[in-house]
Short mmCIF file of C-alpha atoms and ligand atoms in Angstrom, two decimals:
data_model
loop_
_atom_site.label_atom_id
_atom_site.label_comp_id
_atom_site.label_asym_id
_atom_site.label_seq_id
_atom_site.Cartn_x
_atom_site.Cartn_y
_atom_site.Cartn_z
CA UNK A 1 135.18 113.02 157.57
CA UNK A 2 132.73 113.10 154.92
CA UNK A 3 130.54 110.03 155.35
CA UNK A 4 127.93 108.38 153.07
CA UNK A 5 124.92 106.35 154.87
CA UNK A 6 122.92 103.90 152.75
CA UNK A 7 120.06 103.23 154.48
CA UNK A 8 120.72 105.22 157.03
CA UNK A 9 116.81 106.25 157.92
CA UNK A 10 117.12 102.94 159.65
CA UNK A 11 117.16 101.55 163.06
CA UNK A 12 120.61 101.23 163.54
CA UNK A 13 121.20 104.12 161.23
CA UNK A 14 118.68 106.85 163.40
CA UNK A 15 121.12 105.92 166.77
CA UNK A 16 124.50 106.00 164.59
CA UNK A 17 124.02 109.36 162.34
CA UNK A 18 123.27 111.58 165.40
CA UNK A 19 126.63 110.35 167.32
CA UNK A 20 128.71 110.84 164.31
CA UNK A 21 127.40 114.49 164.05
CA UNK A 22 128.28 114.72 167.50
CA UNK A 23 132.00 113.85 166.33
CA UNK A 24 131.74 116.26 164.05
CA UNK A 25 131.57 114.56 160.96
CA UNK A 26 129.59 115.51 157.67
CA UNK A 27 126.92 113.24 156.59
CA UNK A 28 124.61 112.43 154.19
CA UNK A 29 122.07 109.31 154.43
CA UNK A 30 121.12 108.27 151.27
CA UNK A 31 117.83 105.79 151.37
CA UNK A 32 114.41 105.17 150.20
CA UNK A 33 112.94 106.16 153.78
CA UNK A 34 110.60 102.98 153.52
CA UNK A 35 110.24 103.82 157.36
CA UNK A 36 110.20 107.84 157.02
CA UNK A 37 112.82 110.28 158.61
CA UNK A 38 110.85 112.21 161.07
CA UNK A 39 113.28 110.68 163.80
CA UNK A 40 116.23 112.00 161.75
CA UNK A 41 118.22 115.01 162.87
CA UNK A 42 117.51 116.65 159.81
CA UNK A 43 117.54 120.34 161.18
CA UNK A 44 121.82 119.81 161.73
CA UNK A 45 123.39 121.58 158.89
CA UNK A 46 125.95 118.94 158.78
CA UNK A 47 123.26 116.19 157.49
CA UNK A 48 121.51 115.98 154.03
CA UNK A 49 118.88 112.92 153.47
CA UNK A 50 119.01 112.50 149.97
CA UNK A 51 115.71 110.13 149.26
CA UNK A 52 116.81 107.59 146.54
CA UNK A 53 116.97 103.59 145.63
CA UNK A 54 120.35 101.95 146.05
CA UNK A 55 118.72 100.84 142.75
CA UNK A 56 119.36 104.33 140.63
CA UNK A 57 123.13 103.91 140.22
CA UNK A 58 123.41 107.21 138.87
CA UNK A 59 122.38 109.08 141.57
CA UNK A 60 124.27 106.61 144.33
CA UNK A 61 127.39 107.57 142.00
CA UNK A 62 126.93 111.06 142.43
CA UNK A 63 126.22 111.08 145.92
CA UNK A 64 129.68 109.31 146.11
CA UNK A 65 131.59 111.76 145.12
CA UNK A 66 134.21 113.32 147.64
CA UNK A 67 133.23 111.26 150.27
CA UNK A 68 136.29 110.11 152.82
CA UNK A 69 133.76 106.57 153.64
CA UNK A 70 130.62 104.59 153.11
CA UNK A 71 128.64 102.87 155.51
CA UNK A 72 125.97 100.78 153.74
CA UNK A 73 123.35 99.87 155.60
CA UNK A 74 120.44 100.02 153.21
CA UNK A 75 118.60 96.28 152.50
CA UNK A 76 115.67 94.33 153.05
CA UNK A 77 116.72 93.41 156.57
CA UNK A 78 114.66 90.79 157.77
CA UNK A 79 113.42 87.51 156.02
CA UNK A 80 110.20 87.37 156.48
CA UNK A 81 110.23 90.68 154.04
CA UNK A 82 112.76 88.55 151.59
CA UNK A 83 110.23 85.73 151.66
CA UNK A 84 107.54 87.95 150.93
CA UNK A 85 109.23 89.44 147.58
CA UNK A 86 111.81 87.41 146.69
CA UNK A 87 112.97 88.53 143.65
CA UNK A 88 112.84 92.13 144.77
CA UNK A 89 115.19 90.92 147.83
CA UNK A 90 117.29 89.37 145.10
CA UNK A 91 117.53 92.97 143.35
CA UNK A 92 117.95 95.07 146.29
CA UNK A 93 119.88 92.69 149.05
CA UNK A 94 122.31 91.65 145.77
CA UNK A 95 122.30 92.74 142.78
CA UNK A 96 122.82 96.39 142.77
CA UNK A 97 125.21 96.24 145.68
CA UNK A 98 128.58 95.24 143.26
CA UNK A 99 127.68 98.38 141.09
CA UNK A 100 127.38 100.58 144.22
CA UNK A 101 130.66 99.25 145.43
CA UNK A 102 132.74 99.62 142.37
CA UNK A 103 130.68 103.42 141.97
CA UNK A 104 131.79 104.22 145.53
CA UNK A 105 135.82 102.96 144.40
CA UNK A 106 135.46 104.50 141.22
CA UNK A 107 134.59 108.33 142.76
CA UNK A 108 137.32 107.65 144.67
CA UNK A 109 135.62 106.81 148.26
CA UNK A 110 138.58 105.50 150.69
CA UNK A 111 136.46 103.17 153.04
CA UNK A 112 133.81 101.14 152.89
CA UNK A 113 131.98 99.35 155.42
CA UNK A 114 129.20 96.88 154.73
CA UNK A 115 126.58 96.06 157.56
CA UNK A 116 126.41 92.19 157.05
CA UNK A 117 124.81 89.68 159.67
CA UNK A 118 125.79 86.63 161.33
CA UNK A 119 122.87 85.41 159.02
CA UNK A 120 125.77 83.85 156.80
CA UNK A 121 126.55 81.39 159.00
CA UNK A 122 125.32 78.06 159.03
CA UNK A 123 123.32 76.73 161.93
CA UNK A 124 125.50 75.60 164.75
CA UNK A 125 125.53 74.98 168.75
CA UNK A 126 128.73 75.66 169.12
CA UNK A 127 130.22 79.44 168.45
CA UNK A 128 131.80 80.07 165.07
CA UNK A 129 134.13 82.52 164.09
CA UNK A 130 134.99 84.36 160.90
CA UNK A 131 136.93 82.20 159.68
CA UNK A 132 134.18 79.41 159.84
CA UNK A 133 132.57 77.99 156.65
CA UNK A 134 129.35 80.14 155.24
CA UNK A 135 126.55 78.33 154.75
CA UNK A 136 123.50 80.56 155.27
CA UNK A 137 119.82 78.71 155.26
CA UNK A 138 118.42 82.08 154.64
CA UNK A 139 117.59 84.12 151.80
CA UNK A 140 118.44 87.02 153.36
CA UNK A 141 121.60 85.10 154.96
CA UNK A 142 122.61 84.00 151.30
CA UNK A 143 122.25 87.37 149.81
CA UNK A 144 124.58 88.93 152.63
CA UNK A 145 126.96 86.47 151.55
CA UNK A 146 127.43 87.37 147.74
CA UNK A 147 127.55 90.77 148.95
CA UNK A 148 130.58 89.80 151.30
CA UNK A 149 132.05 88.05 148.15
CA UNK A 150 130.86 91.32 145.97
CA UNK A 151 132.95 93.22 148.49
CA UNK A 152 136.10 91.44 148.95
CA UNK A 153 136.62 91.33 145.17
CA UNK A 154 137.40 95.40 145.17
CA UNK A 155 139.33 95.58 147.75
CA UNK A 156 142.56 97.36 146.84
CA UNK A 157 145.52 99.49 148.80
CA UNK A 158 143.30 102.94 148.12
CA UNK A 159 140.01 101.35 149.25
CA UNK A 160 139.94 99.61 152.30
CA UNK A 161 136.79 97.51 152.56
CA UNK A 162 135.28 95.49 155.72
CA UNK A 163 132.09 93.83 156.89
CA UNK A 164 130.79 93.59 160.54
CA UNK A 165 128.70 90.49 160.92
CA UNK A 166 126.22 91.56 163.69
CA UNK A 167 124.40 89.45 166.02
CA UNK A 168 120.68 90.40 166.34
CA UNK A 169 120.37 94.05 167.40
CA UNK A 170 118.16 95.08 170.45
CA UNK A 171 117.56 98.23 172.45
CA UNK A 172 115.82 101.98 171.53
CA UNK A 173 116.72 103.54 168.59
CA UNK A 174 114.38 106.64 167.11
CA UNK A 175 113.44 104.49 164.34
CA UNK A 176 112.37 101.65 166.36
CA UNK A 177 112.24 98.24 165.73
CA UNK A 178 110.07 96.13 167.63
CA UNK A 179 110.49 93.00 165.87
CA UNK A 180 113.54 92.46 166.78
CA UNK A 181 113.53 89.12 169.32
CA UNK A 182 114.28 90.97 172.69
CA UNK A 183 112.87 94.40 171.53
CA UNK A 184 109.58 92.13 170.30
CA UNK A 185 110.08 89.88 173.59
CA UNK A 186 109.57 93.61 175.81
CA UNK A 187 106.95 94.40 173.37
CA UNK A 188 104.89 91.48 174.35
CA UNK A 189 105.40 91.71 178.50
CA UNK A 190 104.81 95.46 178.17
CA UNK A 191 101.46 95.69 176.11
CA UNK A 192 99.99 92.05 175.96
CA UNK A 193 101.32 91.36 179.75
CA UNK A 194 102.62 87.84 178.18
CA UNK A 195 105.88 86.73 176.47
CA UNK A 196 105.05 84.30 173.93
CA UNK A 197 108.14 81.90 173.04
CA UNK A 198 107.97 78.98 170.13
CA UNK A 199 110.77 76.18 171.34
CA UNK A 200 113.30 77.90 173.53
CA UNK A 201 115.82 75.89 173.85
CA UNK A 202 117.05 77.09 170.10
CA UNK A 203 120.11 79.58 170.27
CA UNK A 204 120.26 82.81 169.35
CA UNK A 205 122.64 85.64 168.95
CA UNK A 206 122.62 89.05 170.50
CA UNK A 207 123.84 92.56 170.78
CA UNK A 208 122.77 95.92 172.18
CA UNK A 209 122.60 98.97 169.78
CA UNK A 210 125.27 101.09 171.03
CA UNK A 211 127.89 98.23 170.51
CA UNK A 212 127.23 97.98 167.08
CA UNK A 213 127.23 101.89 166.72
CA UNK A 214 131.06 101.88 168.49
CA UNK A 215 132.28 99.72 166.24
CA UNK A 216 131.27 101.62 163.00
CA UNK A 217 133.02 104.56 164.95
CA UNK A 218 135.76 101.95 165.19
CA UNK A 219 135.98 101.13 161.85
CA UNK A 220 135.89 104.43 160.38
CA UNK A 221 139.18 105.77 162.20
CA UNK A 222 141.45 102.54 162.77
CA UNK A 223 144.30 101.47 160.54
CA UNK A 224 143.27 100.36 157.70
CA UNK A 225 145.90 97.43 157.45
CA UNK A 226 143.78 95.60 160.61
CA UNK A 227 140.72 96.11 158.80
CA UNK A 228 140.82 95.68 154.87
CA UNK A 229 139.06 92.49 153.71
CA UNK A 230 137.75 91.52 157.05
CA UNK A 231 134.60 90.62 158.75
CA UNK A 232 133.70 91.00 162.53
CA UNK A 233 131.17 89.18 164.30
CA UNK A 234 129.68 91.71 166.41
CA UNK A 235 127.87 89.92 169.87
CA UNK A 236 127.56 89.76 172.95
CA UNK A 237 125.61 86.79 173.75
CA UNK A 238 124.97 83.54 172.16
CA UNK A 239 121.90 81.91 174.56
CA UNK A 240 118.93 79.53 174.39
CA UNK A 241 115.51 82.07 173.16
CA UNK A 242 114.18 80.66 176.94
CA UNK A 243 116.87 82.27 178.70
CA UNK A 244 116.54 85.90 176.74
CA UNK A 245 112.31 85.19 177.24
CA UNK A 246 113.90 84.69 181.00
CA UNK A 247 115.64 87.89 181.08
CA UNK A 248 112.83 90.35 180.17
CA UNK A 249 110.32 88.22 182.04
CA UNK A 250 112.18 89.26 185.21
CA UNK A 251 112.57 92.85 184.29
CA UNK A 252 108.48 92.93 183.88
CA UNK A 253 107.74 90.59 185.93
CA UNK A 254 105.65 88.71 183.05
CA UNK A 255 104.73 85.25 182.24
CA UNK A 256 106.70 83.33 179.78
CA UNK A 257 104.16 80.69 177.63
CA UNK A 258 106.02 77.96 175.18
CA UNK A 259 104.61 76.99 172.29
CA UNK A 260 106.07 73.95 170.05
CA UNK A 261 108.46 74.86 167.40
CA UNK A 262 109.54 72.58 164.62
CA UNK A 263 112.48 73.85 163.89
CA UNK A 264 114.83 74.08 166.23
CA UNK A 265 118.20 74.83 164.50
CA UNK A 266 120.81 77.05 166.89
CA UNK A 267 123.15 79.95 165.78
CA UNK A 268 126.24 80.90 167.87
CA UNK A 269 128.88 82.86 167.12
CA UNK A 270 132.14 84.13 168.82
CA UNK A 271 133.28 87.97 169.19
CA UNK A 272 137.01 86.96 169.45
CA UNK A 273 138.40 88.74 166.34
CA UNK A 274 136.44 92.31 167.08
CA UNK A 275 138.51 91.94 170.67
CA UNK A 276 141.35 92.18 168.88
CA UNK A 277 141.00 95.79 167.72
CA UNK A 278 140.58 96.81 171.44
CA UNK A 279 136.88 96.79 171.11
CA UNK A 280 135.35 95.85 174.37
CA UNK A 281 131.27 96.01 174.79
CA UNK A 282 130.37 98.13 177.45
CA UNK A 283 126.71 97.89 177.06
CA UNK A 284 125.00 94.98 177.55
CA UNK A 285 121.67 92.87 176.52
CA UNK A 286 120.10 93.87 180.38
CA UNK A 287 121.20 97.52 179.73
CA UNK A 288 119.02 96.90 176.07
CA UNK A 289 116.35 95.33 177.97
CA UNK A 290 116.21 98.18 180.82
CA UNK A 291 116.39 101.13 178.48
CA UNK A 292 113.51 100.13 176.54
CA UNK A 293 111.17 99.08 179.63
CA UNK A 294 111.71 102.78 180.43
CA UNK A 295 110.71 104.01 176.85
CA UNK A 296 107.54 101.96 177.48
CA UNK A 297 106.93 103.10 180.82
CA UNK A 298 107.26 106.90 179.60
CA UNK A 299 104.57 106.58 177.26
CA UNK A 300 106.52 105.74 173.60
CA UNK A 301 105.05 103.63 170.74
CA UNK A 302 101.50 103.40 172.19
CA UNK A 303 100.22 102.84 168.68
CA UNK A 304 102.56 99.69 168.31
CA UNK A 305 99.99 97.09 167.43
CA UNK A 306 98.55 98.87 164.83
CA UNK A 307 101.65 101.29 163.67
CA UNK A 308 103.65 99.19 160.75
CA UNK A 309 106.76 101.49 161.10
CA UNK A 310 107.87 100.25 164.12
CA UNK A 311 107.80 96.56 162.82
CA UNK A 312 110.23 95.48 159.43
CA UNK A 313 106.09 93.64 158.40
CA UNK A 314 105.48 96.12 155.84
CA UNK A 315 104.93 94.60 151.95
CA UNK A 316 107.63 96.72 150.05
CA UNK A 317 108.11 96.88 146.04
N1 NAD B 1 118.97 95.09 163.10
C1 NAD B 1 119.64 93.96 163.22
O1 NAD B 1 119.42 93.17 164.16
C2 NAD B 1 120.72 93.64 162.22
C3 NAD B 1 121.56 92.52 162.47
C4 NAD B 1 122.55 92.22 161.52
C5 NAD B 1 122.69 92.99 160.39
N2 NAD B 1 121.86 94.07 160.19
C6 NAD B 1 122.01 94.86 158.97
O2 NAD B 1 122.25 96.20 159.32
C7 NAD B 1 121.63 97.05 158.36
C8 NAD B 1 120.69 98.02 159.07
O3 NAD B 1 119.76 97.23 159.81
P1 NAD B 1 118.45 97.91 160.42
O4 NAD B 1 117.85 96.95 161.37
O5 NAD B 1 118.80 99.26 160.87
O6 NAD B 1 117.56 97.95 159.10
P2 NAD B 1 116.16 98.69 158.79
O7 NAD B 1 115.28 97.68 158.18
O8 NAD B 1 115.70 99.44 159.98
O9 NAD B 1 116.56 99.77 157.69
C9 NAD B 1 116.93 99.46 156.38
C10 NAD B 1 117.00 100.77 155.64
O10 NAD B 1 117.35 100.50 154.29
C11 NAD B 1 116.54 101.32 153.47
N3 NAD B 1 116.41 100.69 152.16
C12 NAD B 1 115.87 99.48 151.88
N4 NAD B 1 115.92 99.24 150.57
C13 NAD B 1 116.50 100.33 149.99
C14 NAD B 1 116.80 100.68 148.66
N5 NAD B 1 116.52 99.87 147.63
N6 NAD B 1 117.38 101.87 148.43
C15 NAD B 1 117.65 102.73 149.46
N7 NAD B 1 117.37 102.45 150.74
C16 NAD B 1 116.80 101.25 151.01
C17 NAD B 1 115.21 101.43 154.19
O11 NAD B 1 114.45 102.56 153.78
C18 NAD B 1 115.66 101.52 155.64
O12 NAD B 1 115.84 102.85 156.04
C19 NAD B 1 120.91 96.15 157.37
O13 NAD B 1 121.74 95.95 156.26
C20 NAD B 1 120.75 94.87 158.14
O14 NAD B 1 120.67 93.76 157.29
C21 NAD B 1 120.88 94.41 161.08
#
């Protein structure tokens, strides 16, 4: 097929593109490399980075054209960088995504697939599925949401559109990122020798990288009829932060110190509906956990308290 990545210079992104080449797909990743591409494959001749804003609809609809799908990643994909700029998270996390969707239909694209979170959910303690009411408490929750909404509303029978809602990502991926809860929580055992964790007893929802990376494989070659105008949570565990903290601290065999928190709101969500396509996780949130111990171990990120690219920190405009 002949896929378009948004954002695909990106931590999930950097582990999906390389397996797709593997499949022998064409691909080009079409982002504003706010993290660089040096981990991209780019010597493949069956990948082209094109570096441009989701914002420049012009060029987005031109790199549309004859392309089979789209997988958009691309967005301001953690809060703290929302809170930071809001009104430039308002432009890029919703604004220009409706034009880039109806662009992509327009050129004729037959698939699109938009990398949502289970940030659209309310908080809850018990798991919710997708067919659960969305109330997000985040901005970048909220703006995933009117994307969803943005989405659903061109869905037709020549373009088949879907969302994964994915629990918090951990493991390695080229473009790392280490502030991701469990990647940050293996972070803190491995170079400050203590895992620092605010409450605890707060829930949280979880999923190693290679899952996620299946199921845009997934999506890309099932049926469209089980697909079109669906989300999918994507997780594997929904847990107290204590017992994650728990985890790592026994692979490192590190201290855990609590801290109060004030807010201790939960998020859990179910993985029921993605079963239903025949996905199964194979890999799990200990596999995550081991797999990066041993990318510490062999000498990667050294420069990871002082290195912004491997933490989604950075001020962008
Ligand atoms: N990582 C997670 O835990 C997680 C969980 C749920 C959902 N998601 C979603 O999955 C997607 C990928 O997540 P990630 O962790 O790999 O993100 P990331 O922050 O590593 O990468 C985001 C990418 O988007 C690009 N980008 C940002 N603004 C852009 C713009 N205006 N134009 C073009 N490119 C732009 C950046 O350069 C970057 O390469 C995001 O949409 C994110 O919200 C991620």
């Amino acid at each position: 097929m002949k896929l378009l990545v948004a954002g695909g210079a990106s931590y999930i992104g950097s582990w999906l593109v390389p397996q797709l080449l593997a499949e022998g797909h064409d691909i080009v990743i079409y982002d504003r490399l706010l993290f660089g591409s040096g981990f991209l494959p780019k010597d493949n001749d069956c990948l082209k980075v094109i570096k441009a804003d989701m914002r420049d609809l012009a060029s987005w609809r031109a790199a549309c054209m004859r392309k089979d799908a789209v997988i958009y990643l691309a967005s301001i994909s953690r809060e703290a960088m929302c809170q930071q700029n809001p009104e430039l998270a308002q432009k890029i996390n919703v604004e220009c995504f409706a034009p880039c969707v109806q662009a992509a239909k327009e050129e004729g694209v037959n698939r699109f697939i938009y990398a949502s979170s289970v940030a659209v959910y309310g908080s809850s303690t018990t798991p919710l599925d997708e067919d659960s009411a969305l109330a997000p408490t985040t901005l970048y929750g909220q703006g995933k949401m009117l994307c969803e909404q943005a989405l659903w509303a061109e869905a037709s029978p020549e373009f088949t559109v879907t969302a994964t809602r994915s629990a918090s990502v951990c493991g390695y991926a080229p473009r790392m990122r280490l502030d991701l809860t469990i990647n940050r929580m293996i972070h803190d055992a491995m170079r400050k020798g203590i895992i620092t964790v605010e409450g605890g007893n707060q829930v949280r929802t979880h999923i190693h990288i290679q899952e996620v990376s299946d199921f845009y494989k997934l999506l890309l070659t099932i049926p469209a009829e089980q697909i079109a105008g669906k989300a999918f949570n994507l997780v594997e565990v929904s847990e107290p932060v204590i017992h994650s903290a728990l985890r790592v601290a026994g692979a490192t065999g590190t201290k855990i110190k609590r801290v109060p928190r004030a807010d201790d709101r939960s998020y859990a969500v179910s993985g029921a509906r993605a079963a239903t396509l025949g996905y199964a996780p194979k890999k799990t949130i200990n596999d995550a956990i081991a797999e990066v111990i041993l990318k510490f171990r062999s000498g990667y990120w050294t420069d990871s308290e002082t290195n912004p690219r491997y933490q989604n920190m950075a001020h962008v405009s």
